[in-house]
Short mmCIF file of C-alpha atoms and ligand atoms in Angstrom, two decimals:
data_model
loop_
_atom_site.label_atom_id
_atom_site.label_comp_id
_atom_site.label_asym_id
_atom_site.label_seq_id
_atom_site.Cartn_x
_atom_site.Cartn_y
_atom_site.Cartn_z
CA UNK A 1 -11.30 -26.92 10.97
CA UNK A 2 -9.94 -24.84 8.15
CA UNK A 3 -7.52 -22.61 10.74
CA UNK A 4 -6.50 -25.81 11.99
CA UNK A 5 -5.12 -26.75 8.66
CA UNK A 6 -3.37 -23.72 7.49
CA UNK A 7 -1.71 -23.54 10.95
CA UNK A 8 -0.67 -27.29 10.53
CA UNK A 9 0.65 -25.94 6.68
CA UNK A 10 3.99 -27.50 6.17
CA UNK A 11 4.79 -26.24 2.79
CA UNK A 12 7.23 -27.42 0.49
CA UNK A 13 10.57 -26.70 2.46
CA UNK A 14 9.05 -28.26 5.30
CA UNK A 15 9.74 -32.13 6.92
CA UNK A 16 6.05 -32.90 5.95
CA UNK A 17 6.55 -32.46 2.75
CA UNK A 18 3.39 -30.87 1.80
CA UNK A 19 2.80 -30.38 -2.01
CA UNK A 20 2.53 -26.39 -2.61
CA UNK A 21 -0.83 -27.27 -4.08
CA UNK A 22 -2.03 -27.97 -1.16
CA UNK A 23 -2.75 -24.57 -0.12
CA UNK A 24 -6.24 -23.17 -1.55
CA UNK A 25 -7.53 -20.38 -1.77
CA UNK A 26 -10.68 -20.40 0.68
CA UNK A 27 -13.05 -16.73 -0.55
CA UNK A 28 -15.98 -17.92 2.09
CA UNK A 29 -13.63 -17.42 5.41
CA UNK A 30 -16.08 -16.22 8.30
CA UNK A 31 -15.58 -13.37 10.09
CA UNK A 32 -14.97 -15.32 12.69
CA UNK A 33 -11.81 -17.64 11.05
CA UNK A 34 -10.29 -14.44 9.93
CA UNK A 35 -10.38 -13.09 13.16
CA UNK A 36 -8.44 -16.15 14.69
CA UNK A 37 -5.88 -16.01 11.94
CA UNK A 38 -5.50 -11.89 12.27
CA UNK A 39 -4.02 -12.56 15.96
CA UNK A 40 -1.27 -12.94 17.58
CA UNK A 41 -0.83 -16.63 18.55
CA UNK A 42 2.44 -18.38 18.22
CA UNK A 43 5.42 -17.99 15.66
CA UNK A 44 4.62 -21.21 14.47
CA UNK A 45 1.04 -20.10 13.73
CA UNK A 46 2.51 -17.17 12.06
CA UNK A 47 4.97 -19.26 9.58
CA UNK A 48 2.25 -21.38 8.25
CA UNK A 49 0.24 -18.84 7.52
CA UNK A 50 2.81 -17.08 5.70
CA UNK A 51 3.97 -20.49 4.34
CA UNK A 52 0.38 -21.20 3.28
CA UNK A 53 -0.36 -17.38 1.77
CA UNK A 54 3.02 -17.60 0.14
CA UNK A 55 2.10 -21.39 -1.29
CA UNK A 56 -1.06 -19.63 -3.33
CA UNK A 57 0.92 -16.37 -4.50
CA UNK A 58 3.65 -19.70 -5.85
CA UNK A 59 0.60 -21.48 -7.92
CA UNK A 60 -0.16 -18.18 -9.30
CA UNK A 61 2.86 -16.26 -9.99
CA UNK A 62 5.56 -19.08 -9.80
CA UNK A 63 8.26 -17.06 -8.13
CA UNK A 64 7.78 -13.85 -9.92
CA UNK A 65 7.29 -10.84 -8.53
CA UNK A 66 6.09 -7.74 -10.62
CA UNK A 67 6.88 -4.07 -10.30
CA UNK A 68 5.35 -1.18 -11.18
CA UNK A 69 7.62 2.73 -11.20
CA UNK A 70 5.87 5.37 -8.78
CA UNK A 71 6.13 8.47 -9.04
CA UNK A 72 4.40 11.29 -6.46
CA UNK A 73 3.89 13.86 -8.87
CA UNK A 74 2.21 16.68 -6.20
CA UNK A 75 1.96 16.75 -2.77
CA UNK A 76 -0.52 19.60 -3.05
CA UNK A 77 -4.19 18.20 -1.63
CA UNK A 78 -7.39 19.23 -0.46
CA UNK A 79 -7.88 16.90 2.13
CA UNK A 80 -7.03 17.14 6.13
CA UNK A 81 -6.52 13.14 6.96
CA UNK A 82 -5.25 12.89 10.51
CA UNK A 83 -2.78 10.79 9.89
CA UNK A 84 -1.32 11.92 7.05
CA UNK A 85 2.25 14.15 6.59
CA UNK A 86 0.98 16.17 3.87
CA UNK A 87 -2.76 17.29 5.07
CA UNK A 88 -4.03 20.21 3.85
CA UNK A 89 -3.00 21.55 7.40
CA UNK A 90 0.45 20.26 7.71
CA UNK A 91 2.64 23.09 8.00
CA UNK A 92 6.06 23.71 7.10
CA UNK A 93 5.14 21.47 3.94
CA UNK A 94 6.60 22.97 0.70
CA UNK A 95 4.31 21.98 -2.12
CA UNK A 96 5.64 20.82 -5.25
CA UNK A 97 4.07 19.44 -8.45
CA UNK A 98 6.31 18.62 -11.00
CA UNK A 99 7.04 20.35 -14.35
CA UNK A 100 5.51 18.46 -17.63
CA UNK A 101 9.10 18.00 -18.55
CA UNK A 102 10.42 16.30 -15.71
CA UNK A 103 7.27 14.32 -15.30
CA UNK A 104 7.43 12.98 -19.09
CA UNK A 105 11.42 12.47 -18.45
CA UNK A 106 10.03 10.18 -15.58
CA UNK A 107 8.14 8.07 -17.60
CA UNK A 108 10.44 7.60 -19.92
CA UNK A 109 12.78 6.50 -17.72
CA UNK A 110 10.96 4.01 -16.63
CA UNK A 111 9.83 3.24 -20.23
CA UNK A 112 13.12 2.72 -21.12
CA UNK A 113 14.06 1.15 -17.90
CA UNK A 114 11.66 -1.81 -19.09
CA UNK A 115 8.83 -0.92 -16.36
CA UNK A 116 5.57 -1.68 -18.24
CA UNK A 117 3.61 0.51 -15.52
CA UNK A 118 3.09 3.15 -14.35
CA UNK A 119 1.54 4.98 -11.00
CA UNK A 120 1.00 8.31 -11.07
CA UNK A 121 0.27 9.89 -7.02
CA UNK A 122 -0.49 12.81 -5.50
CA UNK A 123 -2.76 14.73 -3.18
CA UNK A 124 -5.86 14.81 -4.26
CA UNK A 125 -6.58 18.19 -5.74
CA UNK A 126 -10.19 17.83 -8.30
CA UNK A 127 -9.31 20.89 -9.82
CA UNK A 128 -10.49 21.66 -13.66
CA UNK A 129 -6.88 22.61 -14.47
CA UNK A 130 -5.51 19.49 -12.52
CA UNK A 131 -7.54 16.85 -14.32
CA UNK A 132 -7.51 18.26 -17.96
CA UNK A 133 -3.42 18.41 -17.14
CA UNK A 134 -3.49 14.66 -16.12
CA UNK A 135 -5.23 14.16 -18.80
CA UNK A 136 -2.53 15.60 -21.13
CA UNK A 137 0.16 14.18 -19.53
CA UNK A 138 -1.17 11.02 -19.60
CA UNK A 139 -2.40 11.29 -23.35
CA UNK A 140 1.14 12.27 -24.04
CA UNK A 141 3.09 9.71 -21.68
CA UNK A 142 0.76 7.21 -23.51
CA UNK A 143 1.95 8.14 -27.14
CA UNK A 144 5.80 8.93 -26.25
CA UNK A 145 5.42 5.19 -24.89
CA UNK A 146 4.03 3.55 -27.50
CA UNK A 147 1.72 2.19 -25.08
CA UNK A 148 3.97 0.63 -23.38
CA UNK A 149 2.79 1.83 -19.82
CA UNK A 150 -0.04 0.52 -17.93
CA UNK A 151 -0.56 3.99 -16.30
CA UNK A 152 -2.50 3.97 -12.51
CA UNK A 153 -3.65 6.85 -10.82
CA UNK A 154 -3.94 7.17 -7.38
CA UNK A 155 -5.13 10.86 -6.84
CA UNK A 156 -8.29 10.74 -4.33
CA UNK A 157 -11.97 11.25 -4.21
CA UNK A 158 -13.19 12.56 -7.74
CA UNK A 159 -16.46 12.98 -9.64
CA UNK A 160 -17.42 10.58 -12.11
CA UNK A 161 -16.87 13.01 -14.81
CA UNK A 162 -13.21 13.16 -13.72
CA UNK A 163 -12.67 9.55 -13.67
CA UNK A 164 -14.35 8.81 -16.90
CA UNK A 165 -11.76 11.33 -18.30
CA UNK A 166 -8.95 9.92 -16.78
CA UNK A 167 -9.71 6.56 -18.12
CA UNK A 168 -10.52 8.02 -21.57
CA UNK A 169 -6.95 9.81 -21.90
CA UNK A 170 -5.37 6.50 -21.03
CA UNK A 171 -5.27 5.82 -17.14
CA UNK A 172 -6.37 2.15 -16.77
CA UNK A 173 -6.05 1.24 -13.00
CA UNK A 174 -6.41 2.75 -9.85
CA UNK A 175 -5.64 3.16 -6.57
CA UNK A 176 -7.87 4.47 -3.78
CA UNK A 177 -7.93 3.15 -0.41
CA UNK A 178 -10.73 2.65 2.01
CA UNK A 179 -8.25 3.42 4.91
CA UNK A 180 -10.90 1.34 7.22
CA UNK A 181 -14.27 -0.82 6.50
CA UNK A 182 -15.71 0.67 9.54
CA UNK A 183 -17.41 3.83 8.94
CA UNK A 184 -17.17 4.64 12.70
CA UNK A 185 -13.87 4.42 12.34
CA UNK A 186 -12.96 6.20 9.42
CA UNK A 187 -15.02 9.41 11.27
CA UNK A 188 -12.67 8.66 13.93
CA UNK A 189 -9.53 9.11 11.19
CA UNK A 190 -10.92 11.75 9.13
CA UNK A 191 -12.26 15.24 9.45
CA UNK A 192 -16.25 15.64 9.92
CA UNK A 193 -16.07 16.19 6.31
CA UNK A 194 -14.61 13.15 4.50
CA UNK A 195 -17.14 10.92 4.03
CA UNK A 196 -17.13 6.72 4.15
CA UNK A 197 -19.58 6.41 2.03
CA UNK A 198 -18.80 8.84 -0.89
CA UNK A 199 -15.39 6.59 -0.68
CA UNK A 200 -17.21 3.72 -1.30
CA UNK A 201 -19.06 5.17 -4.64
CA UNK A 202 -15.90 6.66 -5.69
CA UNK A 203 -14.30 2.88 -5.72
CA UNK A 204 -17.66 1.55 -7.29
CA UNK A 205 -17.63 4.69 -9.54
CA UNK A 206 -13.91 3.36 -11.05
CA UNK A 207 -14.70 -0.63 -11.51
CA UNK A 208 -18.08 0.43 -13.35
CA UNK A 209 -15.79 2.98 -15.50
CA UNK A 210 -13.63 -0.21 -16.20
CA UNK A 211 -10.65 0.79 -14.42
CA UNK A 212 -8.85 -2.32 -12.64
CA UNK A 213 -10.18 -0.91 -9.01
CA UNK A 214 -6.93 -1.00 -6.21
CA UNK A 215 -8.01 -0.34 -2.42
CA UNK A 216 -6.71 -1.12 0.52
CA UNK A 217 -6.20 -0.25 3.99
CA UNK A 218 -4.05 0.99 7.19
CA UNK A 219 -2.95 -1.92 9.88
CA UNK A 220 -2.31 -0.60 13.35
CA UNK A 221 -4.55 3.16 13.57
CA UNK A 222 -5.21 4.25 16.85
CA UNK A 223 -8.73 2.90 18.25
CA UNK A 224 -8.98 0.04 15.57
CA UNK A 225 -9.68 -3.43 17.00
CA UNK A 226 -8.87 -6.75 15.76
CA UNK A 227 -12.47 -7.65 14.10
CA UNK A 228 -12.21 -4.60 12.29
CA UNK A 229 -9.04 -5.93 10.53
CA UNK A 230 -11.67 -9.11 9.58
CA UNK A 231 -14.12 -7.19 8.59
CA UNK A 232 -11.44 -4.93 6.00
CA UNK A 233 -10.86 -8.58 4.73
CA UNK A 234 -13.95 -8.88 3.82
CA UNK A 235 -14.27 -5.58 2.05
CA UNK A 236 -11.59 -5.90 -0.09
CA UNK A 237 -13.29 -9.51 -1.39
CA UNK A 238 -17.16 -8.16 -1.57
CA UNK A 239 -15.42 -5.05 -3.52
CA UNK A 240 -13.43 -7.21 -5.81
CA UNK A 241 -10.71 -4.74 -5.73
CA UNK A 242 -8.08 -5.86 -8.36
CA UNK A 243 -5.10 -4.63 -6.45
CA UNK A 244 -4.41 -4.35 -2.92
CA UNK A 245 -2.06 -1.41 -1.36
CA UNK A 246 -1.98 -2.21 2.71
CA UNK A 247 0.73 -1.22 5.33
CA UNK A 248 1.23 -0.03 8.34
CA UNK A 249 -0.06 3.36 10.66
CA UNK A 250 3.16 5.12 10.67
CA UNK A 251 2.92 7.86 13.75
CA UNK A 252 3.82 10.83 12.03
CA UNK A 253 4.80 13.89 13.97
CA UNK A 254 2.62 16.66 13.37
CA UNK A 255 -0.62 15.36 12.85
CA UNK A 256 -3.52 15.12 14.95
CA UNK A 257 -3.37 11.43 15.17
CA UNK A 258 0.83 11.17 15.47
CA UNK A 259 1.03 13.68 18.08
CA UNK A 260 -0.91 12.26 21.16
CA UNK A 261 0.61 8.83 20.02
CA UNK A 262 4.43 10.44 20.32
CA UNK A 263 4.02 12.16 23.45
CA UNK A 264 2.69 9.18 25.05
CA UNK A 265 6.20 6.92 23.57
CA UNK A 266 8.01 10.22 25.08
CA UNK A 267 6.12 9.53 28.64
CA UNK A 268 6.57 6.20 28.93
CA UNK A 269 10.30 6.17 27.60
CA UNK A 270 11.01 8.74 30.35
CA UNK A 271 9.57 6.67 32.91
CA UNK A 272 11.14 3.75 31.56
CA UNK A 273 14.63 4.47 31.07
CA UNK A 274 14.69 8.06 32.51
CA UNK A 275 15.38 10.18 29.48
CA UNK A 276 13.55 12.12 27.01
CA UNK A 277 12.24 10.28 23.54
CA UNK A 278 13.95 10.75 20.40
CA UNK A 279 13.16 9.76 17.38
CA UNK A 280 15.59 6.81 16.94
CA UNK A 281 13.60 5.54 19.43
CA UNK A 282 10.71 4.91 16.72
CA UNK A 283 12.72 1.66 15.85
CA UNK A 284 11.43 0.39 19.27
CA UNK A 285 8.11 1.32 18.91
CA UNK A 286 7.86 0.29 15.22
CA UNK A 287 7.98 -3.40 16.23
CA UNK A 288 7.95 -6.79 15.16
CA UNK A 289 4.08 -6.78 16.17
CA UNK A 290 3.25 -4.39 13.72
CA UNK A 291 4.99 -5.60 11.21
CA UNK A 292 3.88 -9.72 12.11
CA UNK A 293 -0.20 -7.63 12.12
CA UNK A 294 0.51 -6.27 8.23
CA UNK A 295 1.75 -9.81 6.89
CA UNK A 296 -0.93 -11.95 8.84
CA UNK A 297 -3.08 -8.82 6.97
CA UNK A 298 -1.24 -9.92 3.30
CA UNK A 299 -1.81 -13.29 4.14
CA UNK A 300 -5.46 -13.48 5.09
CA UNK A 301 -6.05 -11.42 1.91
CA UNK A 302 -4.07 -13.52 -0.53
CA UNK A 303 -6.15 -16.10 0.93
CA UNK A 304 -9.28 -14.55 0.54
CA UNK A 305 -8.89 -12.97 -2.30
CA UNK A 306 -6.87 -15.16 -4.48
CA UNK A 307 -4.99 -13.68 -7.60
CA UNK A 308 -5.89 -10.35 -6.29
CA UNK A 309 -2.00 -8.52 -7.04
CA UNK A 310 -1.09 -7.36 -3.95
CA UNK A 311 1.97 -4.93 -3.51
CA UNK A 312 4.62 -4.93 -0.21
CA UNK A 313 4.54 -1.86 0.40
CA UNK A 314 6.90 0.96 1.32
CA UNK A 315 5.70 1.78 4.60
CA UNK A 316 6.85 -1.66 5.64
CA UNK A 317 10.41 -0.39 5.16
CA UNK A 318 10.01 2.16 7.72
CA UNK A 319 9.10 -0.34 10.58
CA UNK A 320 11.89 -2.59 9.03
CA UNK A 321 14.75 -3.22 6.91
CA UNK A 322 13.20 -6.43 5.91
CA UNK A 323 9.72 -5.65 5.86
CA UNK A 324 9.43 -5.65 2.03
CA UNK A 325 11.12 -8.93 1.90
CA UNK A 326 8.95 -10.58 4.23
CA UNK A 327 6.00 -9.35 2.91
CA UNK A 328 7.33 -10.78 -0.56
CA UNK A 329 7.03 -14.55 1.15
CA UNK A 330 3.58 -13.99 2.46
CA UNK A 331 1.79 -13.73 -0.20
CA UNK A 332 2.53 -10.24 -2.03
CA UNK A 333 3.30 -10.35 -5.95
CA UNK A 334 4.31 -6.24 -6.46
CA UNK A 335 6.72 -3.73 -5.70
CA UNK A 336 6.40 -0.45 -6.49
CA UNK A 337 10.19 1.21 -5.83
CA UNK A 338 9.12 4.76 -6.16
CA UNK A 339 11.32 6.78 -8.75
CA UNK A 340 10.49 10.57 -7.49
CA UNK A 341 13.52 12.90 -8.11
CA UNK A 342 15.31 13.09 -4.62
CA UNK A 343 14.64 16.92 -4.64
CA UNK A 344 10.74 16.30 -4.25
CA UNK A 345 11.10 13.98 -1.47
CA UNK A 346 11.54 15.68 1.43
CA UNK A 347 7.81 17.32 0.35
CA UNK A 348 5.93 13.80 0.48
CA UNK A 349 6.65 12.44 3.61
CA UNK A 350 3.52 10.85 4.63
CA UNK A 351 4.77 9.25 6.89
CA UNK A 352 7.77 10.36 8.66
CA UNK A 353 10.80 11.35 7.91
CA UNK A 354 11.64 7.82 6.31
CA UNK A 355 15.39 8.79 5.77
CA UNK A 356 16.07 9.03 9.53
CA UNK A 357 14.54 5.92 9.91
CA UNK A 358 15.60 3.56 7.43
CA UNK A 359 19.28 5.54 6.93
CA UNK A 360 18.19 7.29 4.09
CA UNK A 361 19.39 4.15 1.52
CA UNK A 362 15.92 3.42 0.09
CA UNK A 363 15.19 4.25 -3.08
CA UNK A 364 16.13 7.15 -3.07
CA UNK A 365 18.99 7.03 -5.66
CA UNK A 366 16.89 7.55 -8.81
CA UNK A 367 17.64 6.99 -11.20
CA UNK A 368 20.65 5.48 -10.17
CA UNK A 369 20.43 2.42 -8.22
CA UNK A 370 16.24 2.32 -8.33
CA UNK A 371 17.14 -1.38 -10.82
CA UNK A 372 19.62 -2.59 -8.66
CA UNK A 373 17.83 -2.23 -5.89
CA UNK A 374 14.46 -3.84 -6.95
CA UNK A 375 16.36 -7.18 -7.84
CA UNK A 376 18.05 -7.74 -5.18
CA UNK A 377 14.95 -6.74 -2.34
CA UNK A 378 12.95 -9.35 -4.77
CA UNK A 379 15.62 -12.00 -4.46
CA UNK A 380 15.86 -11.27 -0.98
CA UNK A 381 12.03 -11.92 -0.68
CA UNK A 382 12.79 -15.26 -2.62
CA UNK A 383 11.48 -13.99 -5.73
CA UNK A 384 12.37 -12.87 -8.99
CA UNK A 385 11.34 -9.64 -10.58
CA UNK A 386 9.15 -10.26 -13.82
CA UNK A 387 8.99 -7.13 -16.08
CA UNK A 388 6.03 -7.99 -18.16
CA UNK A 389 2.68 -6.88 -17.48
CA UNK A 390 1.02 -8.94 -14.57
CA UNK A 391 -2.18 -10.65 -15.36
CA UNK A 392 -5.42 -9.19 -13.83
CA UNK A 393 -7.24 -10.94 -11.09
CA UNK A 394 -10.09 -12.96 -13.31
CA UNK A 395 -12.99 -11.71 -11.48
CA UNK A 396 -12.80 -8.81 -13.78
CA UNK A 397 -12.62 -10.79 -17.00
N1 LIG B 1 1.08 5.96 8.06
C1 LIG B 1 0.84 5.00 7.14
N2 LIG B 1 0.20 5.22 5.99
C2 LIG B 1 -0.23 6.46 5.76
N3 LIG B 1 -0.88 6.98 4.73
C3 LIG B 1 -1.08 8.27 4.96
N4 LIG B 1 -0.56 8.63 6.14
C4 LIG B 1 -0.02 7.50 6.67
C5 LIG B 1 0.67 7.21 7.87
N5 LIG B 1 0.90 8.15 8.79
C6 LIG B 1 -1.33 6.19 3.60
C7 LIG B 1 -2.82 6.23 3.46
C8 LIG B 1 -3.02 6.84 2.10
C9 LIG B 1 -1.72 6.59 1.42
C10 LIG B 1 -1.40 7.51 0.32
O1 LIG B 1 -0.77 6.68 2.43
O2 LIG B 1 -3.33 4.91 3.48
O3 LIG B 1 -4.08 6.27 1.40
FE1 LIG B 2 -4.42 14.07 1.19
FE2 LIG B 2 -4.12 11.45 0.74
FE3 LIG B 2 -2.87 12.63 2.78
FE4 LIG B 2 -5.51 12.29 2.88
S1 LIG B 2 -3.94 10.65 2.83
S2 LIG B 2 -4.40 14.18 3.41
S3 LIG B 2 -6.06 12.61 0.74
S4 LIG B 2 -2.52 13.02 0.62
#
């Protein structure tokens, strides 16, 4: 059967000699087969897959890998997500958007720093005033660029009006996750009043506006199970998203969905080894499971979804140093090394404090270093860092 076969993938590097064209991209997968290959089986299993996911990214990309500047221009936002560092809620948050200066200095930096796009992120805050700003700033960045910046915006839940805007001043893609295909348990992740299904117009809202439509979701939330991992799979093809954000759950402390998880890692580490939790400790509990889950995730989707562009993203550096890397050689084909002045960073920490975690190296010596940096993570990853302007996924042409 067709898991069979990508399990028995030998690649190129392998003694079989498989020819990288082997691997095909198979868009029908059942529930069912994506289930299989979403488990945990052997580390065999696991290599093929990655060899076979990484064999398809090859035939389309060669052994490029493209990158795109980010920059998280407010952490001011409406919304209460439990997961999420910089809720509405969250306190003890100090909310920042940055000056039209600094912001146009940004993209000129990575103008001139031969990015050719763009993403622009931030709470999501529908103001009037914060959308007919966006809009300026983006008219402007557009101009001062010559054009030379695919600009994507990945700023929440807006009305049509908004969007239509947005994509009229310049923005072109964006980036809006589902979080979760299961309604049930997006309730479970979100306040009573986030809705599913006003998610799910917004995303249709943006590919019939023309934007290249990005989604994704979160591997790893509390009270998922593995079908619903298939099942986001399948979303992301029926939705023909053009780009792909995934990563991780990252327990972070504070919120209504990090707490309970924390205390119960500080239980069971006292009963364990006998002393209280700390948070180097996270290291443990961020482990190679979770990180294996969010590549056999990349994999399946490169699969699926073919020339989809699909970034490694930056949570994966929080549950390792590697993570990036790895996720480079199963199938991703983006990085998006995030160029946010240092003195904003401590305000958008999703996550976690990712300094403590990581040791406070990554990325976060813009301007200095960001280059640098991106190179070598790509080579690491076995791939080379292509600064033109990635080719859209052809369902869209
Ligand atoms: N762990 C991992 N990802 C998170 N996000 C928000 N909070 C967390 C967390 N604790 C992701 C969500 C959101 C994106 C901006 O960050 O998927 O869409
Ligand atoms: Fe706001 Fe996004 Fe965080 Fe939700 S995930 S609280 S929308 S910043």
């Amino acid at each position: 059967d067709r898991v069979r076969k990508i399990w028995n993938f030998g690649g190129e590097n392998s003694l079989s000699k498989r020819p990288e064209s082997e691997a095909k991209a198979i868009p029908d997968l059942s529930f069912d087969e994506l289930k299989m290959l979403l488990q945990k089986h052997t580390p065999e299993t696991d290599a093929a897959l990655f060899r076979y996911s990484n064999s398809i990214a090859n035939q389309l990309f060669g052994n490029k890998c493209y990158v795109r500047a980010l920059v998280e221009f407010s952490n001011v936002c409406r919304k209460n997500c439990k997961y999420c560092g910089i809720r509405k809620d969250m306190k003890g948050v100090r909310r920042y958007t940055i000056p039209d200066h600094e912001l146009m200095a940004l993209a000129k930096f990575a103008y001139e720093n031969k990015f050719t796009s763009l993403v622009l992120q931030s709470g999501e805050l529908g103001t009037e005033t914060r959308i007919s700003w966006l809009c300026d700033m983006i008219k402007k960045i557009v101009k001062e660029t010559n054009d030379g910046l695919r600009i994507v915006i990945s700023i929440g839940e807006l009305p049509h009006k908004d969007y239509k805007a947005l994509f009229d001043a310049g923005a072109r893609r964006t980036l809006t996750r589902i979080e979760t295909s299961n309604p049930k348990l997006y309730a479970k992740l979100h306040p009573k009043d986030h809705s599913w299904q006003e998610r799910v117009d917004v995303l249709k809202d943006q590919s019939a506006i023309g934007y290249m439509m990005g989604t994704g979701v979160m591997a790893g939330v509390p009270h998922q199970v593995p079908g619903d991992l298939a099942n986001d799979i399948l979303f992301l093809r029926d939705m023909k998203a053009s780009m792909i954000g995934m990563g991780p759950w990252i327990p972070s402390p504070g919120t209504p969905l990090g707490d309970p998880f924390l205390a119960q890692m500080t239980r069971i580490t006292q009963r364990l080894e006998g002393r209280p939790w700390d948070r180097s400790d996270l290291k443990k509990w961020y482990n190679e499971d979770l990180l294996k889950q969010t590549l056999r995730m990349y994999a399946c989707a490169r699969i699926v979804c073919y020339d989809v562009n699909m970034a490694a993203t930056t949570a994966l550096e929080v549950i390792s140093p590697t993570g990036r890397q790895q996720a480079l050689r199963a199938g991703c084909n983006i990085m998006m090394p995030n160029i946010t002045p240092r003195k904003y960073r401590d305000g958008y920490e999703i996550y976690t404090k990712k300094a403590e975690v990581d040791g406070g190296g990554a990325d976060t010596l813009i301007p200095v270093g960001t280059i640098a940096r991106v190179d070598k993570v790509a080579a690491e990853g076995g791939r080379v860092v292509d600064w033109g302007v990635v080719k859209d996924p052809l369902h869209h042409l």
